[in-house]
mmCIF file of N, CA and C in Angstrom:
data_model
loop_
_atom_site.group_PDB
_atom_site.id
_atom_site.type_symbol
_atom_site.label_atom_id
_atom_site.label_comp_id
_atom_site.label_asym_id
_atom_site.label_seq_id
_atom_site.Cartn_x
_atom_site.Cartn_y
_atom_site.Cartn_z
ATOM 1 N N HIS A 162 54.995 104.145 -80.676
ATOM 2 C CA HIS A 162 53.868 103.424 -80.366
ATOM 3 C C HIS A 162 52.543 104.794 -80.484
ATOM 4 N N VAL A 163 51.654 104.136 -80.865
ATOM 5 C CA VAL A 163 50.149 104.711 -80.920
ATOM 6 C C VAL A 163 49.211 104.334 -79.976
ATOM 7 N N GLN A 164 48.598 105.049 -79.463
ATOM 8 C CA GLN A 164 47.105 104.759 -78.605
ATOM 9 C C GLN A 164 46.013 105.437 -79.466
ATOM 10 N N LEU A 165 45.172 104.252 -79.352
ATOM 11 C CA LEU A 165 43.946 104.733 -79.961
ATOM 12 C C LEU A 165 42.568 104.502 -78.659
ATOM 13 N N VAL A 166 41.850 105.539 -78.694
ATOM 14 C CA VAL A 166 41.096 105.521 -77.782
ATOM 15 C C VAL A 166 39.280 105.871 -78.299
ATOM 16 N N GLU A 167 38.711 104.872 -78.515
ATOM 17 C CA GLU A 167 37.109 105.144 -79.074
ATOM 18 C C GLU A 167 36.033 105.702 -77.961
ATOM 19 N N SER A 168 35.063 106.230 -78.348
ATOM 20 C CA SER A 168 33.804 106.612 -77.727
ATOM 21 C C SER A 168 32.724 106.705 -78.234
ATOM 22 N N GLY A 169 31.447 107.041 -77.584
ATOM 23 C CA GLY A 169 30.604 107.296 -78.641
ATOM 24 C C GLY A 169 29.495 106.089 -78.761
ATOM 25 N N GLY A 170 29.939 104.876 -78.156
ATOM 26 C CA GLY A 170 28.949 103.589 -78.594
ATOM 27 C C GLY A 170 27.941 103.881 -77.899
ATOM 28 N N GLY A 171 26.901 103.072 -78.050
ATOM 29 C CA GLY A 171 25.899 102.950 -77.101
ATOM 30 C C GLY A 171 24.839 101.936 -77.890
ATOM 31 N N SER A 172 23.492 101.889 -77.045
ATOM 32 C CA SER A 172 22.352 101.334 -77.721
ATOM 33 C C SER A 172 21.477 102.133 -77.936
ATOM 34 N N VAL A 173 20.586 102.070 -79.040
ATOM 35 C CA VAL A 173 19.840 102.918 -79.891
ATOM 36 C C VAL A 173 18.612 101.958 -80.604
ATOM 37 N N GLN A 174 17.592 102.572 -81.052
ATOM 38 C CA GLN A 174 16.641 102.005 -81.562
ATOM 39 C C GLN A 174 16.760 102.045 -82.990
ATOM 40 N N ALA A 175 16.394 101.348 -83.846
ATOM 41 C CA ALA A 175 16.545 101.048 -85.324
ATOM 42 C C ALA A 175 16.232 102.682 -86.079
ATOM 43 N N GLY A 176 16.693 102.974 -87.008
ATOM 44 C CA GLY A 176 16.462 104.578 -87.311
ATOM 45 C C GLY A 176 17.422 105.598 -86.552
ATOM 46 N N GLY A 177 18.073 105.030 -85.199
ATOM 47 C CA GLY A 177 18.638 106.309 -84.723
ATOM 48 C C GLY A 177 20.190 106.325 -85.228
ATOM 49 N N SER A 178 20.766 107.496 -84.353
ATOM 50 C CA SER A 178 21.868 107.948 -85.039
ATOM 51 C C SER A 178 23.058 107.965 -83.398
ATOM 52 N N LEU A 179 24.539 107.899 -83.843
ATOM 53 C CA LEU A 179 25.506 107.820 -82.995
ATOM 54 C C LEU A 179 26.539 108.711 -83.651
ATOM 55 N N ARG A 180 27.588 109.249 -82.619
ATOM 56 C CA ARG A 180 28.682 109.453 -83.247
ATOM 57 C C ARG A 180 29.781 109.087 -82.351
ATOM 58 N N LEU A 181 30.655 108.194 -83.135
ATOM 59 C CA LEU A 181 31.764 107.550 -82.811
ATOM 60 C C LEU A 181 32.947 108.325 -83.245
ATOM 61 N N SER A 182 33.817 108.589 -81.830
ATOM 62 C CA SER A 182 35.098 109.237 -81.877
ATOM 63 C C SER A 182 36.200 108.426 -81.731
ATOM 64 N N CYS A 183 37.436 108.806 -81.940
ATOM 65 C CA CYS A 183 38.675 108.274 -81.958
ATOM 66 C C CYS A 183 39.845 108.903 -81.864
ATOM 67 N N ALA A 184 40.170 108.992 -80.398
ATOM 68 C CA ALA A 184 41.416 110.096 -80.126
ATOM 69 C C ALA A 184 42.927 109.405 -80.463
ATOM 70 N N ALA A 185 43.446 109.738 -81.094
ATOM 71 C CA ALA A 185 44.825 109.116 -81.305
ATOM 72 C C ALA A 185 45.781 110.158 -80.530
ATOM 73 N N SER A 186 47.027 109.335 -80.042
ATOM 74 C CA SER A 186 48.014 109.644 -79.548
ATOM 75 C C SER A 186 49.376 109.162 -79.636
ATOM 76 N N GLY A 187 50.589 109.785 -79.255
ATOM 77 C CA GLY A 187 51.519 108.882 -79.370
ATOM 78 C C GLY A 187 52.513 109.203 -80.893
ATOM 79 N N TYR A 188 53.001 108.225 -81.492
ATOM 80 C CA TYR A 188 53.824 108.703 -82.361
ATOM 81 C C TYR A 188 52.863 108.971 -83.740
ATOM 82 N N THR A 189 52.179 110.067 -83.845
ATOM 83 C CA THR A 189 51.072 110.124 -84.975
ATOM 84 C C THR A 189 51.841 111.267 -86.059
ATOM 85 N N PHE A 190 52.684 110.628 -86.703
ATOM 86 C CA PHE A 190 53.340 111.422 -87.441
ATOM 87 C C PHE A 190 53.402 110.919 -89.255
ATOM 88 N N GLY A 191 53.825 112.057 -89.913
ATOM 89 C CA GLY A 191 53.482 111.338 -91.491
ATOM 90 C C GLY A 191 52.209 111.536 -92.132
ATOM 91 N N THR A 192 52.236 110.567 -93.256
ATOM 92 C CA THR A 192 50.629 110.738 -93.711
ATOM 93 C C THR A 192 50.459 109.171 -93.551
ATOM 94 N N TYR A 193 49.290 109.280 -92.623
ATOM 95 C CA TYR A 193 48.645 107.897 -92.473
ATOM 96 C C TYR A 193 47.195 107.829 -92.421
ATOM 97 N N CYS A 194 46.726 106.571 -92.712
ATOM 98 C CA CYS A 194 45.442 106.234 -92.927
ATOM 99 C C CYS A 194 44.625 105.767 -91.796
ATOM 100 N N MET A 195 43.293 106.278 -91.691
ATOM 101 C CA MET A 195 42.436 105.767 -90.229
ATOM 102 C C MET A 195 41.189 105.337 -90.580
ATOM 103 N N GLY A 196 40.950 104.299 -90.159
ATOM 104 C CA GLY A 196 39.740 103.607 -90.413
ATOM 105 C C GLY A 196 38.641 103.303 -89.442
ATOM 106 N N TRP A 197 37.534 102.840 -89.988
ATOM 107 C CA TRP A 197 36.766 102.267 -88.766
ATOM 108 C C TRP A 197 36.313 101.005 -89.247
ATOM 109 N N PHE A 198 36.067 99.837 -88.303
ATOM 110 C CA PHE A 198 36.070 98.630 -88.549
ATOM 111 C C PHE A 198 34.606 98.319 -87.264
ATOM 112 N N ARG A 199 34.144 97.266 -87.671
ATOM 113 C CA ARG A 199 33.417 96.295 -86.955
ATOM 114 C C ARG A 199 33.461 94.889 -87.129
ATOM 115 N N GLN A 200 32.958 94.482 -85.957
ATOM 116 C CA GLN A 200 32.883 92.976 -85.415
ATOM 117 C C GLN A 200 31.658 92.399 -84.816
ATOM 118 N N ALA A 201 31.034 91.842 -85.492
ATOM 119 C CA ALA A 201 29.822 91.348 -84.857
ATOM 120 C C ALA A 201 30.370 89.874 -84.276
ATOM 121 N N PRO A 202 29.591 89.198 -83.181
ATOM 122 C CA PRO A 202 29.828 87.975 -82.667
ATOM 123 C C PRO A 202 29.828 87.041 -83.678
ATOM 124 N N GLY A 203 30.810 86.232 -84.019
ATOM 125 C CA GLY A 203 30.841 85.114 -84.876
ATOM 126 C C GLY A 203 31.168 85.573 -86.357
ATOM 127 N N LYS A 204 31.587 86.845 -86.351
ATOM 128 C CA LYS A 204 31.788 87.291 -87.955
ATOM 129 C C LYS A 204 33.263 87.552 -87.882
ATOM 130 N N GLU A 205 33.565 88.055 -88.871
ATOM 131 C CA GLU A 205 35.063 88.626 -89.090
ATOM 132 C C GLU A 205 34.899 90.061 -89.117
ATOM 133 N N ARG A 206 35.645 90.703 -88.844
ATOM 134 C CA ARG A 206 36.225 92.210 -88.673
ATOM 135 C C ARG A 206 36.074 92.803 -89.995
ATOM 136 N N GLU A 207 35.021 93.813 -90.150
ATOM 137 C CA GLU A 207 34.950 94.359 -91.465
ATOM 138 C C GLU A 207 35.130 95.443 -91.664
ATOM 139 N N GLY A 208 35.740 96.206 -92.655
ATOM 140 C CA GLY A 208 35.784 97.653 -92.466
ATOM 141 C C GLY A 208 34.965 98.561 -93.188
ATOM 142 N N VAL A 209 34.425 99.623 -92.489
ATOM 143 C CA VAL A 209 33.161 100.054 -92.939
ATOM 144 C C VAL A 209 33.319 101.476 -93.604
ATOM 145 N N ALA A 210 34.609 102.062 -92.749
ATOM 146 C CA ALA A 210 34.915 103.525 -93.667
ATOM 147 C C ALA A 210 36.177 103.807 -93.208
ATOM 148 N N ALA A 211 36.753 104.669 -94.335
ATOM 149 C CA ALA A 211 38.255 104.920 -94.116
ATOM 150 C C ALA A 211 38.608 106.291 -94.777
ATOM 151 N N ILE A 212 39.644 106.663 -94.077
ATOM 152 C CA ILE A 212 40.479 107.938 -94.518
ATOM 153 C C ILE A 212 41.516 107.909 -95.233
ATOM 154 N N ASP A 213 41.699 108.076 -96.459
ATOM 155 C CA ASP A 213 43.019 108.091 -97.141
ATOM 156 C C ASP A 213 43.525 109.488 -97.765
ATOM 157 N N PRO A 214 44.473 110.012 -96.760
ATOM 158 C CA PRO A 214 44.877 111.153 -96.882
ATOM 159 C C PRO A 214 45.862 111.600 -98.384
ATOM 160 N N ARG A 215 46.680 110.295 -98.606
ATOM 161 C CA ARG A 215 47.285 110.643 -99.863
ATOM 162 C C ARG A 215 46.663 110.461 -101.059
ATOM 163 N N ALA A 216 45.666 109.999 -100.887
ATOM 164 C CA ALA A 216 44.835 110.191 -102.333
ATOM 165 C C ALA A 216 43.585 111.108 -102.235
ATOM 166 N N GLY A 217 43.529 111.910 -100.908
ATOM 167 C CA GLY A 217 42.300 112.823 -100.585
ATOM 168 C C GLY A 217 41.059 112.243 -100.625
ATOM 169 N N ARG A 218 40.864 111.143 -100.208
ATOM 170 C CA ARG A 218 39.554 110.396 -100.529
ATOM 171 C C ARG A 218 38.810 109.668 -98.989
ATOM 172 N N THR A 219 37.875 109.549 -98.923
ATOM 173 C CA THR A 219 36.965 108.647 -97.990
ATOM 174 C C THR A 219 36.526 107.610 -99.023
ATOM 175 N N VAL A 220 36.490 106.205 -98.433
ATOM 176 C CA VAL A 220 36.018 104.854 -98.669
ATOM 177 C C VAL A 220 35.116 104.302 -97.786
ATOM 178 N N TYR A 221 33.913 103.970 -98.169
ATOM 179 C CA TYR A 221 33.051 103.101 -97.519
ATOM 180 C C TYR A 221 32.650 101.858 -98.024
ATOM 181 N N ALA A 222 32.170 100.917 -96.836
ATOM 182 C CA ALA A 222 31.573 100.014 -97.293
ATOM 183 C C ALA A 222 30.301 99.980 -98.111
ATOM 184 N N ASP A 223 29.982 99.239 -98.953
ATOM 185 C CA ASP A 223 28.716 99.352 -99.547
ATOM 186 C C ASP A 223 27.083 99.227 -98.737
ATOM 187 N N SER A 224 27.630 98.577 -97.407
ATOM 188 C CA SER A 224 26.752 98.212 -96.402
ATOM 189 C C SER A 224 26.438 99.360 -95.826
ATOM 190 N N VAL A 225 27.165 100.441 -95.798
ATOM 191 C CA VAL A 225 27.072 101.863 -94.821
ATOM 192 C C VAL A 225 26.897 102.954 -96.023
ATOM 193 N N LYS A 226 27.100 102.904 -97.047
ATOM 194 C CA LYS A 226 27.200 104.347 -97.961
ATOM 195 C C LYS A 226 25.719 104.778 -97.721
ATOM 196 N N GLY A 227 25.708 105.999 -97.826
ATOM 197 C CA GLY A 227 24.920 106.961 -97.617
ATOM 198 C C GLY A 227 24.243 107.080 -96.124
ATOM 199 N N ARG A 228 24.808 106.105 -95.289
ATOM 200 C CA ARG A 228 24.345 106.017 -93.591
ATOM 201 C C ARG A 228 25.548 106.699 -92.815
ATOM 202 N N PHE A 229 26.578 106.316 -92.782
ATOM 203 C CA PHE A 229 27.923 106.836 -92.216
ATOM 204 C C PHE A 229 28.809 107.518 -92.979
ATOM 205 N N THR A 230 29.240 108.458 -92.097
ATOM 206 C CA THR A 230 30.282 109.565 -92.640
ATOM 207 C C THR A 230 31.484 109.801 -91.856
ATOM 208 N N ILE A 231 32.591 109.590 -92.313
ATOM 209 C CA ILE A 231 33.808 109.649 -91.546
ATOM 210 C C ILE A 231 34.377 110.673 -91.643
ATOM 211 N N SER A 232 35.036 111.377 -90.552
ATOM 212 C CA SER A 232 35.443 112.918 -90.893
ATOM 213 C C SER A 232 36.960 112.739 -89.781
ATOM 214 N N GLN A 233 38.032 113.447 -90.159
ATOM 215 C CA GLN A 233 39.060 113.670 -89.491
ATOM 216 C C GLN A 233 39.713 115.020 -88.991
ATOM 217 N N ASP A 234 39.691 115.104 -87.632
ATOM 218 C CA ASP A 234 40.284 116.222 -87.322
ATOM 219 C C ASP A 234 41.628 116.206 -87.241
ATOM 220 N N ASN A 235 42.606 116.745 -88.003
ATOM 221 C CA ASN A 235 44.070 116.923 -88.070
ATOM 222 C C ASN A 235 44.631 117.709 -86.748
ATOM 223 N N ALA A 236 43.907 118.497 -86.485
ATOM 224 C CA ALA A 236 44.613 119.568 -85.343
ATOM 225 C C ALA A 236 44.423 118.448 -83.891
ATOM 226 N N ASN A 237 43.401 117.980 -83.957
ATOM 227 C CA ASN A 237 43.352 117.217 -82.427
ATOM 228 C C ASN A 237 43.652 115.661 -82.682
ATOM 229 N N ASN A 238 44.095 115.065 -84.004
ATOM 230 C CA ASN A 238 44.781 113.473 -84.043
ATOM 231 C C ASN A 238 43.325 112.890 -83.684
ATOM 232 N N SER A 239 42.380 113.174 -84.358
ATOM 233 C CA SER A 239 41.173 112.348 -84.017
ATOM 234 C C SER A 239 40.478 112.127 -85.505
ATOM 235 N N VAL A 240 39.074 111.082 -85.154
ATOM 236 C CA VAL A 240 38.837 110.566 -86.444
ATOM 237 C C VAL A 240 37.503 110.212 -85.940
ATOM 238 N N SER A 241 36.306 110.340 -86.414
ATOM 239 C CA SER A 241 34.883 110.236 -86.070
ATOM 240 C C SER A 241 33.895 109.619 -87.105
ATOM 241 N N LEU A 242 33.263 109.076 -86.717
ATOM 242 C CA LEU A 242 32.239 108.150 -87.432
ATOM 243 C C LEU A 242 30.721 108.502 -87.138
ATOM 244 N N GLN A 243 29.921 109.466 -88.001
ATOM 245 C CA GLN A 243 28.662 109.382 -88.025
ATOM 246 C C GLN A 243 27.851 108.464 -88.375
ATOM 247 N N VAL A 244 27.140 107.710 -87.731
ATOM 248 C CA VAL A 244 26.303 106.808 -88.044
ATOM 249 C C VAL A 244 24.898 106.932 -87.916
ATOM 250 N N THR A 245 24.064 107.025 -89.149
ATOM 251 C CA THR A 245 22.632 107.091 -89.046
ATOM 252 C C THR A 245 21.875 106.126 -89.676
ATOM 253 N N SER A 246 20.549 106.240 -89.530
ATOM 254 C CA SER A 246 19.730 105.508 -90.450
ATOM 255 C C SER A 246 19.941 103.667 -89.594
ATOM 256 N N LEU A 247 20.133 103.781 -88.243
ATOM 257 C CA LEU A 247 21.018 102.553 -87.915
ATOM 258 C C LEU A 247 19.764 101.518 -87.861
ATOM 259 N N LYS A 248 20.619 100.171 -88.354
ATOM 260 C CA LYS A 248 19.692 99.029 -88.494
ATOM 261 C C LYS A 248 20.101 98.148 -87.654
ATOM 262 N N PRO A 249 19.298 97.014 -87.418
ATOM 263 C CA PRO A 249 19.922 95.977 -86.121
ATOM 264 C C PRO A 249 20.968 95.239 -86.802
ATOM 265 N N GLU A 250 21.461 95.055 -88.122
ATOM 266 C CA GLU A 250 22.759 94.355 -88.601
ATOM 267 C C GLU A 250 23.985 94.964 -88.146
ATOM 268 N N ASP A 251 23.647 96.549 -87.845
ATOM 269 C CA ASP A 251 24.938 97.569 -87.575
ATOM 270 C C ASP A 251 25.528 97.052 -86.246
ATOM 271 N N THR A 252 24.660 96.165 -85.237
ATOM 272 C CA THR A 252 25.017 96.027 -84.087
ATOM 273 C C THR A 252 26.550 95.408 -83.965
ATOM 274 N N ALA A 253 27.379 95.752 -83.500
ATOM 275 C CA ALA A 253 28.555 95.205 -83.635
ATOM 276 C C ALA A 253 29.868 96.008 -82.407
ATOM 277 N N MET A 254 30.739 95.667 -82.427
ATOM 278 C CA MET A 254 31.813 96.342 -81.536
ATOM 279 C C MET A 254 32.323 97.132 -82.734
ATOM 280 N N TYR A 255 32.825 98.238 -82.435
ATOM 281 C CA TYR A 255 33.221 99.171 -83.798
ATOM 282 C C TYR A 255 34.874 99.821 -83.432
ATOM 283 N N TYR A 256 35.845 99.287 -83.924
ATOM 284 C CA TYR A 256 36.953 99.898 -83.632
ATOM 285 C C TYR A 256 37.577 100.877 -84.491
ATOM 286 N N CYS A 257 38.575 101.834 -84.320
ATOM 287 C CA CYS A 257 39.353 102.556 -85.149
ATOM 288 C C CYS A 257 40.780 102.066 -85.066
ATOM 289 N N ALA A 258 41.324 102.145 -86.240
ATOM 290 C CA ALA A 258 42.735 101.518 -86.404
ATOM 291 C C ALA A 258 43.362 102.826 -87.150
ATOM 292 N N LEU A 259 44.738 102.726 -87.069
ATOM 293 C CA LEU A 259 45.835 103.445 -87.771
ATOM 294 C C LEU A 259 46.691 102.493 -88.351
ATOM 295 N N GLY A 260 47.276 103.205 -89.769
ATOM 296 C CA GLY A 260 48.462 102.526 -90.443
ATOM 297 C C GLY A 260 48.743 103.450 -91.341
ATOM 298 N N TRP A 261 50.162 103.142 -91.537
ATOM 299 C CA TRP A 261 51.132 104.027 -92.696
ATOM 300 C C TRP A 261 51.248 102.775 -93.784
ATOM 301 N N ALA A 262 51.466 103.468 -94.777
ATOM 302 C CA ALA A 262 51.523 102.400 -96.305
ATOM 303 C C ALA A 262 50.263 101.460 -96.332
ATOM 304 N N VAL A 263 49.138 101.969 -95.954
ATOM 305 C CA VAL A 263 48.177 101.270 -96.257
ATOM 306 C C VAL A 263 47.538 100.872 -97.544
ATOM 307 N N ARG A 264 47.327 99.862 -98.128
ATOM 308 C CA ARG A 264 47.154 99.432 -99.709
ATOM 309 C C ARG A 264 45.694 99.195 -99.874
ATOM 310 N N ASP A 265 45.100 98.553 -99.007
ATOM 311 C CA ASP A 265 43.462 98.281 -99.300
ATOM 312 C C ASP A 265 42.901 99.118 -97.760
ATOM 313 N N VAL A 266 42.511 100.407 -97.892
ATOM 314 C CA VAL A 266 41.844 101.008 -96.683
ATOM 315 C C VAL A 266 41.134 100.434 -95.919
ATOM 316 N N LEU A 267 40.306 99.228 -96.340
ATOM 317 C CA LEU A 267 39.209 98.638 -95.813
ATOM 318 C C LEU A 267 39.130 96.977 -95.339
ATOM 319 N N ARG A 268 40.866 96.662 -95.530
ATOM 320 C CA ARG A 268 41.513 95.644 -95.104
ATOM 321 C C ARG A 268 41.745 95.536 -93.645
ATOM 322 N N ALA A 269 41.499 95.083 -92.475
ATOM 323 C CA ALA A 269 41.818 95.156 -91.298
ATOM 324 C C ALA A 269 43.549 94.762 -91.183
ATOM 325 N N TYR A 270 44.086 93.633 -91.979
ATOM 326 C CA TYR A 270 45.399 93.228 -91.729
ATOM 327 C C TYR A 270 46.390 94.495 -92.198
ATOM 328 N N GLU A 271 45.866 95.445 -93.142
ATOM 329 C CA GLU A 271 46.912 96.609 -93.293
ATOM 330 C C GLU A 271 47.026 97.225 -92.457
ATOM 331 N N TYR A 272 46.373 97.533 -91.062
ATOM 332 C CA TYR A 272 46.605 98.334 -90.111
ATOM 333 C C TYR A 272 47.299 97.782 -88.970
ATOM 334 N N ARG A 273 48.013 98.623 -88.435
ATOM 335 C CA ARG A 273 49.047 98.373 -87.239
ATOM 336 C C ARG A 273 48.522 98.607 -85.778
ATOM 337 N N TYR A 274 47.886 100.008 -85.557
ATOM 338 C CA TYR A 274 47.540 99.909 -84.601
ATOM 339 C C TYR A 274 45.975 100.031 -84.358
ATOM 340 N N TRP A 275 45.394 99.608 -83.225
ATOM 341 C CA TRP A 275 43.845 99.521 -83.108
ATOM 342 C C TRP A 275 43.616 99.913 -81.503
ATOM 343 N N GLY A 276 42.232 100.484 -81.540
ATOM 344 C CA GLY A 276 41.695 100.653 -80.237
ATOM 345 C C GLY A 276 40.895 99.616 -79.166
ATOM 346 N N GLN A 277 40.598 100.004 -78.332
ATOM 347 C CA GLN A 277 39.785 98.486 -77.747
ATOM 348 C C GLN A 277 38.479 98.497 -78.055
ATOM 349 N N GLY A 278 38.018 99.523 -78.707
ATOM 350 C CA GLY A 278 36.473 99.354 -79.475
ATOM 351 C C GLY A 278 35.326 100.015 -78.353
ATOM 352 N N THR A 279 34.329 100.109 -79.125
ATOM 353 C CA THR A 279 33.279 100.934 -78.734
ATOM 354 C C THR A 279 31.987 100.432 -78.976
ATOM 355 N N GLN A 280 30.989 99.497 -78.405
ATOM 356 C CA GLN A 280 29.946 98.897 -78.517
ATOM 357 C C GLN A 280 29.092 99.636 -78.960
ATOM 358 N N VAL A 281 28.185 99.270 -80.308
ATOM 359 C CA VAL A 281 26.777 99.887 -80.670
ATOM 360 C C VAL A 281 25.657 98.972 -81.018
ATOM 361 N N THR A 282 24.817 98.838 -80.319
ATOM 362 C CA THR A 282 23.892 97.921 -80.443
ATOM 363 C C THR A 282 22.554 98.592 -80.562
ATOM 364 N N VAL A 283 22.131 98.079 -81.963
ATOM 365 C CA VAL A 283 20.474 98.620 -82.462
ATOM 366 C C VAL A 283 19.463 97.489 -82.505
ATOM 367 N N SER A 284 18.696 98.113 -81.709
ATOM 368 C CA SER A 284 17.092 96.983 -81.528
ATOM 369 C C SER A 284 15.967 97.404 -82.258
#
């Protein structure tokens, strides 16, 4: 079993920045992917960024490229998302997720474990 705990959300003005963090604990062995997703009220959960260590790559949704940066700290089993140049349309609950054998790293159904989320509000 895996536990994921997000932190770092908050309320900021447009153009501001935040750093979201996700700490993983439990059975975190093997080569797994970690991703950040977001869900706004009335909308589907969408992938914004992911790390795929199998390919040594990071992947971003077009809507956040150049503004968001995902990074992983393997020693501490954590993943962070630096979000900059925030826009009101970035307002959402942000979730981190972990999964093995992930094929499409920005697809929510590929991930098995999820955190409870951290709210980001941009005004």
